[in-house]
Short mmCIF file of C-alpha atoms in Angstrom, two decimals:
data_model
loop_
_atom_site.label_atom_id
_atom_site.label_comp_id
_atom_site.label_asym_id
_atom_site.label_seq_id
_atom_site.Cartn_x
_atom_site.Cartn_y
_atom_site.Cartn_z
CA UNK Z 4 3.35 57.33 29.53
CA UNK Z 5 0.95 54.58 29.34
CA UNK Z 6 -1.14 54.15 32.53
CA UNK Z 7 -0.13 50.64 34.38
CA UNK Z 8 -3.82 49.37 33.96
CA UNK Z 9 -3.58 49.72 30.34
CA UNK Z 10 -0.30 47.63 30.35
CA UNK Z 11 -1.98 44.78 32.16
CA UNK Z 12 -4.74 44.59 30.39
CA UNK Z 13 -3.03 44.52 27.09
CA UNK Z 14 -0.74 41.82 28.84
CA UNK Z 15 -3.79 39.92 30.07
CA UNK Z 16 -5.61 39.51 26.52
CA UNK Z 17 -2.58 38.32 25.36
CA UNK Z 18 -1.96 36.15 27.53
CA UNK Z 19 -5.81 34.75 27.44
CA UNK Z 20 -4.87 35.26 22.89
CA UNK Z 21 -1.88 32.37 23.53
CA UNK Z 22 -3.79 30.53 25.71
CA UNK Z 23 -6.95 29.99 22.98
CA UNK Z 24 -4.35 29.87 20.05
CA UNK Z 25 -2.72 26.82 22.36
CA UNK Z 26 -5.66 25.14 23.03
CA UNK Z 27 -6.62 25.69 19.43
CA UNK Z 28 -3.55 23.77 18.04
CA UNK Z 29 -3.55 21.37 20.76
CA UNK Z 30 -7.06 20.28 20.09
CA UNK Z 31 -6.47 20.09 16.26
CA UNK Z 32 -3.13 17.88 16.71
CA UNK Z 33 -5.76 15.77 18.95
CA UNK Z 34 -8.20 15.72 16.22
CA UNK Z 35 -5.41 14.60 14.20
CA UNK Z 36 -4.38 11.75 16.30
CA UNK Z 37 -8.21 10.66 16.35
CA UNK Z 38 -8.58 10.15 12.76
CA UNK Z 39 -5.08 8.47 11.74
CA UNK Z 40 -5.79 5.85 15.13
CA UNK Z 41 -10.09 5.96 12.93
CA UNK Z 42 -8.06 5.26 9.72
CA UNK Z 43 -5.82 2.23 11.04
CA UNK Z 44 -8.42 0.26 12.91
CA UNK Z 45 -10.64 0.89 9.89
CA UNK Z 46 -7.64 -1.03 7.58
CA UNK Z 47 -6.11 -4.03 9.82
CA UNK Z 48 -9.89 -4.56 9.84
CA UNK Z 49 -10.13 -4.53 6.15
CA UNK Z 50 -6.74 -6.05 6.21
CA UNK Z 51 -7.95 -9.01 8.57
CA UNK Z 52 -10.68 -10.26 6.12
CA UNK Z 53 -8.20 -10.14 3.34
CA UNK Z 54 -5.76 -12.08 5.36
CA UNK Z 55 -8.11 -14.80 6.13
CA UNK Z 56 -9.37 -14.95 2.33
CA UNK Z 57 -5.61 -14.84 0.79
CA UNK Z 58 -5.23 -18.45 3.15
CA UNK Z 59 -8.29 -19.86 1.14
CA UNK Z 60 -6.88 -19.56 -1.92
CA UNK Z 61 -5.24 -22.92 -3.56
CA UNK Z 62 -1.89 -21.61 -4.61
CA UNK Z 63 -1.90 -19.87 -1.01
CA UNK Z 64 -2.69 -23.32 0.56
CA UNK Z 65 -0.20 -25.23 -1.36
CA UNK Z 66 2.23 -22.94 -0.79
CA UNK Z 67 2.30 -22.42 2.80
CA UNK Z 68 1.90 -26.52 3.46
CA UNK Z 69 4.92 -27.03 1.17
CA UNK Z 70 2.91 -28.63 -1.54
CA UNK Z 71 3.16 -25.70 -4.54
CA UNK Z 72 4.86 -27.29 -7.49
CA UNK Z 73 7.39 -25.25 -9.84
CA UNK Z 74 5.01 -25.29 -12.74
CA UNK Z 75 2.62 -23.44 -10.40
CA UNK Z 76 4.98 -21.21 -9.21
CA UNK Z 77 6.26 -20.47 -12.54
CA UNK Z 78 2.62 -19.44 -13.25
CA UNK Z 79 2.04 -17.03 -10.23
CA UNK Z 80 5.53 -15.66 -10.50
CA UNK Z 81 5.02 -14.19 -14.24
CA UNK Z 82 1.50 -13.28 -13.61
CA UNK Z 83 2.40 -11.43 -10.41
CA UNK Z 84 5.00 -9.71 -12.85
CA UNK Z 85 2.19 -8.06 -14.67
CA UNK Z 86 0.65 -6.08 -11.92
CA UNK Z 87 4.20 -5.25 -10.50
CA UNK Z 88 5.32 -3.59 -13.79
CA UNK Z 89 2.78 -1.23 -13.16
CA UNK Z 90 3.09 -0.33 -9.52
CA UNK Z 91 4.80 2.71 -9.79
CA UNK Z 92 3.06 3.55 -12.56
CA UNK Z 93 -0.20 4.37 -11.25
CA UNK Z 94 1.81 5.83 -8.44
CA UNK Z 95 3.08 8.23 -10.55
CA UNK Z 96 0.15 9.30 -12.10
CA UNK Z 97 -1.59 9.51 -8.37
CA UNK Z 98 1.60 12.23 -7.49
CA UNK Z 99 0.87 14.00 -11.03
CA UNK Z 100 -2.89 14.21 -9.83
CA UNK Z 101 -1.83 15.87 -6.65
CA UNK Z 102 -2.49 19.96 -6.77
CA UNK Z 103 0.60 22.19 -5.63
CA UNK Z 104 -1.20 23.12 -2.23
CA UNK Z 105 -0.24 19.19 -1.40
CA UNK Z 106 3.01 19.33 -2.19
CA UNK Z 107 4.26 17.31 0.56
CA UNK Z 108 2.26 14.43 0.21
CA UNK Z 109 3.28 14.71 -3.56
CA UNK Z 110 6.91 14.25 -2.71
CA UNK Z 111 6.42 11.25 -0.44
CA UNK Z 112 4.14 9.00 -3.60
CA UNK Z 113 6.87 10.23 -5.60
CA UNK Z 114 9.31 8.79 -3.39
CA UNK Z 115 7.38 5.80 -2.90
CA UNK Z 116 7.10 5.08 -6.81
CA UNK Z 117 11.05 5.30 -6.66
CA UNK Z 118 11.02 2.62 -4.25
CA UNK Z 119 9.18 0.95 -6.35
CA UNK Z 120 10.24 1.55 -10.02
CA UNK Z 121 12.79 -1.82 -10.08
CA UNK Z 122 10.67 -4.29 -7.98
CA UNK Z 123 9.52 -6.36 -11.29
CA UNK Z 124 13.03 -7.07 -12.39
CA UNK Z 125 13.64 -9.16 -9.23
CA UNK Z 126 10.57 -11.14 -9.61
CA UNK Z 127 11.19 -11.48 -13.54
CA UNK Z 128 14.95 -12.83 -12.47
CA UNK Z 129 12.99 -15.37 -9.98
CA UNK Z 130 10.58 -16.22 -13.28
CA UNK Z 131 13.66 -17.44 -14.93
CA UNK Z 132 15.62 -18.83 -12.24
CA UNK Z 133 12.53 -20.86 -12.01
CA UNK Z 134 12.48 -22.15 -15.57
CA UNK Z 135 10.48 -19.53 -17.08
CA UNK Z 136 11.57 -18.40 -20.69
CA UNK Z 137 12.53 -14.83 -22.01
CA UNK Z 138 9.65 -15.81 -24.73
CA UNK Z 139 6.73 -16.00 -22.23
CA UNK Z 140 7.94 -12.98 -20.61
CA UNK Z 141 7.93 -11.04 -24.12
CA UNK Z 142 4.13 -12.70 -25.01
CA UNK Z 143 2.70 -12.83 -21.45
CA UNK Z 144 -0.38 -10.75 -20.63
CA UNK Z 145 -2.82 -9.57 -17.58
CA UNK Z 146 -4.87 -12.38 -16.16
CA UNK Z 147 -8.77 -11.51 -15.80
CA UNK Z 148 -8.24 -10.11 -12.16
CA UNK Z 149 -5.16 -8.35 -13.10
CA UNK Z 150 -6.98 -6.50 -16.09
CA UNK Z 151 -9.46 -5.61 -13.70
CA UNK Z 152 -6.93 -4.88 -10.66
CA UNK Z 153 -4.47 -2.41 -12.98
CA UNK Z 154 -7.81 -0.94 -14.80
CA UNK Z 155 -9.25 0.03 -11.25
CA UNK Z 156 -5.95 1.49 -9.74
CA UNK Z 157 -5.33 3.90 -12.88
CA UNK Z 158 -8.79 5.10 -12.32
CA UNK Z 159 -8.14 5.56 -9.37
CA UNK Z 160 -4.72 7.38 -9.59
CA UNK Z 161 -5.95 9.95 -12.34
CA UNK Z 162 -8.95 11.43 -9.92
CA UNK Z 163 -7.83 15.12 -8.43
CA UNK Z 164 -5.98 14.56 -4.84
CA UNK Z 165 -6.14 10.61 -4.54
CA UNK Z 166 -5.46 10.47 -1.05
CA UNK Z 167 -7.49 7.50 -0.79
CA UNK Z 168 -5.43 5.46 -2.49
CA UNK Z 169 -3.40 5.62 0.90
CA UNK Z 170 -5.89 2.35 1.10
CA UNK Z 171 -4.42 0.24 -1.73
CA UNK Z 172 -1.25 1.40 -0.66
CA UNK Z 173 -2.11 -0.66 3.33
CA UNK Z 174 -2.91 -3.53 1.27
CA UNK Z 175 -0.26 -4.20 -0.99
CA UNK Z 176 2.23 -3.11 0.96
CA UNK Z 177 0.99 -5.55 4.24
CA UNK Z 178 1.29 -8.35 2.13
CA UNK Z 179 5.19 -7.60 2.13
CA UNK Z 180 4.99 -6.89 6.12
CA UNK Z 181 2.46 -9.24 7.26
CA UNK Z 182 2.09 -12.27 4.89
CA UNK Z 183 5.38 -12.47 2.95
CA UNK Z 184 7.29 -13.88 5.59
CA UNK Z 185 4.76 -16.92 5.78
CA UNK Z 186 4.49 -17.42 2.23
CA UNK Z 187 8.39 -18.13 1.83
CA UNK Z 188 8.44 -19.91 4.66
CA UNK Z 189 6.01 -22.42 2.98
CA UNK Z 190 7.92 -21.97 -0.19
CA UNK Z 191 11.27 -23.33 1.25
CA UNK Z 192 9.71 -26.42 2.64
CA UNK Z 193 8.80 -26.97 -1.73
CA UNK Z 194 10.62 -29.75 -2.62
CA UNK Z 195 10.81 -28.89 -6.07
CA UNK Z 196 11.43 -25.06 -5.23
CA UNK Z 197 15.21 -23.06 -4.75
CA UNK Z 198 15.44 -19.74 -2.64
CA UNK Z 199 16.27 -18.33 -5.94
CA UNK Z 200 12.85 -18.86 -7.48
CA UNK Z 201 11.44 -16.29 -4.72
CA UNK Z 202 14.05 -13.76 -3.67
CA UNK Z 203 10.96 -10.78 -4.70
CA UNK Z 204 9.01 -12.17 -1.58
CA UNK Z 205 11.85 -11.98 0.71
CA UNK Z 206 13.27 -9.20 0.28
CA UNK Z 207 9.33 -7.46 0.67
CA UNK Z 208 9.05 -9.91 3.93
CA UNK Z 209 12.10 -7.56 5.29
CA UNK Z 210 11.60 -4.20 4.00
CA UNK Z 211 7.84 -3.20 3.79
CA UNK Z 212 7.49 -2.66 7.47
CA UNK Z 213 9.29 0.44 6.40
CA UNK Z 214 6.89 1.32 3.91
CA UNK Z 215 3.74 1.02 5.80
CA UNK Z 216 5.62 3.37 8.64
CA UNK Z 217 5.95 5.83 5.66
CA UNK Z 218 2.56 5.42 4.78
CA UNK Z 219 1.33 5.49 8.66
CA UNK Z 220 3.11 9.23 8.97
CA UNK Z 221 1.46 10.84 6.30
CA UNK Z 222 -2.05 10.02 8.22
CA UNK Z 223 -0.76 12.84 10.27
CA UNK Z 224 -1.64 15.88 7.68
CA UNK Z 225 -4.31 17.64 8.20
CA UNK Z 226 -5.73 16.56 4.87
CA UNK Z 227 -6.66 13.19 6.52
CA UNK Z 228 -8.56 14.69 9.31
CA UNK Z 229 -11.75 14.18 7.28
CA UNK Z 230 -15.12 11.97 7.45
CA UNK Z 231 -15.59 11.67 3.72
CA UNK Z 232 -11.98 10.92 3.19
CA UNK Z 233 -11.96 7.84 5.93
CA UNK Z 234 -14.67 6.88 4.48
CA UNK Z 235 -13.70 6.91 0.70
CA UNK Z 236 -10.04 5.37 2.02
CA UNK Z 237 -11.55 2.10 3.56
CA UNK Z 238 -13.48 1.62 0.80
CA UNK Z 239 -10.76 1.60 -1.68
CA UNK Z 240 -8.72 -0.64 0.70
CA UNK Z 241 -11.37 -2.80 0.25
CA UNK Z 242 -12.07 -3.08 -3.59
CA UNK Z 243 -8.58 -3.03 -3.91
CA UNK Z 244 -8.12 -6.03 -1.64
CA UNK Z 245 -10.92 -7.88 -3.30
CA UNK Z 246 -9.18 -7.45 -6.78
CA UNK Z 247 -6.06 -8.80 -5.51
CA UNK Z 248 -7.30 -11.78 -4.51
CA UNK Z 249 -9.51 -12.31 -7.60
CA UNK Z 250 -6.06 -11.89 -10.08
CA UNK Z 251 -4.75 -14.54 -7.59
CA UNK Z 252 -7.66 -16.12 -8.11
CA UNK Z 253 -7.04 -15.50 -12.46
CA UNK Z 254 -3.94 -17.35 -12.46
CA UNK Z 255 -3.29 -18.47 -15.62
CA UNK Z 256 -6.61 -17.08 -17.18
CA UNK Z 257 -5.13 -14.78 -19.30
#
């Protein structure tokens, strides 16, 4: 028989064994929550200075005071169409650059490239709605800033385990949760404009607060508790906000 002291000190250490393997998750799951709350604040900051330059731009101005005509609209609707063809592509190649001990936050780009895959059909159905012609869609090409904007996000995609581009991701995807909803707003006060010629930006003004909840969850692996890695996200937020506004900027230098 085992003496009794034995058996409660076997039962004590493993006791005091749960008690530091508790604490231990507990203060990692804190750790967590630390560096997703580091990660936001560092984006709606980045996200604020984009904001306020997006309003600066003319086809941003005209639009939201009611003043865009349909020949300028035709012009950001089948530029905008370039970039959006590629969307899921460089996506895609971000979830193929993903190793197999990530396999998680491979599934979810994946998913979000689905998502995706069909968005430039509805603006290219707003292109022609708008007047556009099935010629201009066959010969149009990138603008400057779009060359520049698709160039930088495939770089970006085909690096090993580009969980930075969680950045880009804040950006574009904001513009469907926090700016869309203005910008049609604006659009339906165009005389010259239908709710046909912009049913792409309506339909993101409803359905990318989804997406950016997606995008907010995955700050919760492990894999985002890092220094480097906040670092290295905010910084791609950033170029790829400034590259978005200079293709804006690029309209119809193509």
């Amino acid at each position: 028989m085992i003496p009794n002291n034995l058996n409660r000190d076997n039962i004590s250490r493993s006791t005091d064994s749960m008690q530091t393997q508790a604490g231990t998750s507990g203060a990692s799951s804190g750790a967590i929550k630390t560096s997703k709350a580091q990660i936001l604040r560092h984006l709606i900051q980045v996200w604020s200075n984009f904001e306020y330059q997006l309003n600066q731009l003319p086809v941003v101005k005209q639009a939201i005071s009611g003043n865009l005509t349909l020949a300028n609209l035709q012009r950001l609707l089948l530029d905008h169409l370039q970039q959006v063809k590629e969307g899921s592509g460089w996506i895609t190649r971000a979830a193929s650059s993903i190793t197999s001990e990530y396999l998680d936050i491979r599934n979810q780009f994946i998913a979000h490239a689905q998502t995706e895959h069909k968005d430039y059909l509805m603006l290219q159905q707003n292109y022609l709605a708008a007047g556009g012609t099935e010629e201009a869609l066959d010969r149009a090409e990138k603008n400057l800033g779009t060359e520049a904007f698709s160039a930088w996000m495939y770089h970006r995609a085909s690096q090993a385990n580009p969980f930075d581009l969680i950045g880009a991701m804040f950006i574009i995807e904001g513009l469907g949760q926090r700016f869309a909803e203005h910008f049609t707003k604006g659009l339906a006060k165009c005389s010259s404009i239908h709710p046909d010629h912009y049913t792409f930006y309506q339909y993101h003004a409803q359905h990318d607060e989804e997406h950016i909840e997606e995008l907010e969850s995955l700050l919760e692996h492990p894999v985002f508790n890092d220094a480097k890695l906040i670092q290295a996200i905010t910084k791609t937020a950033k170029v790829t906000a400034r590259l978005y506004l200079l293709q804006l900027q690029e309209i119809g230098n193509n």
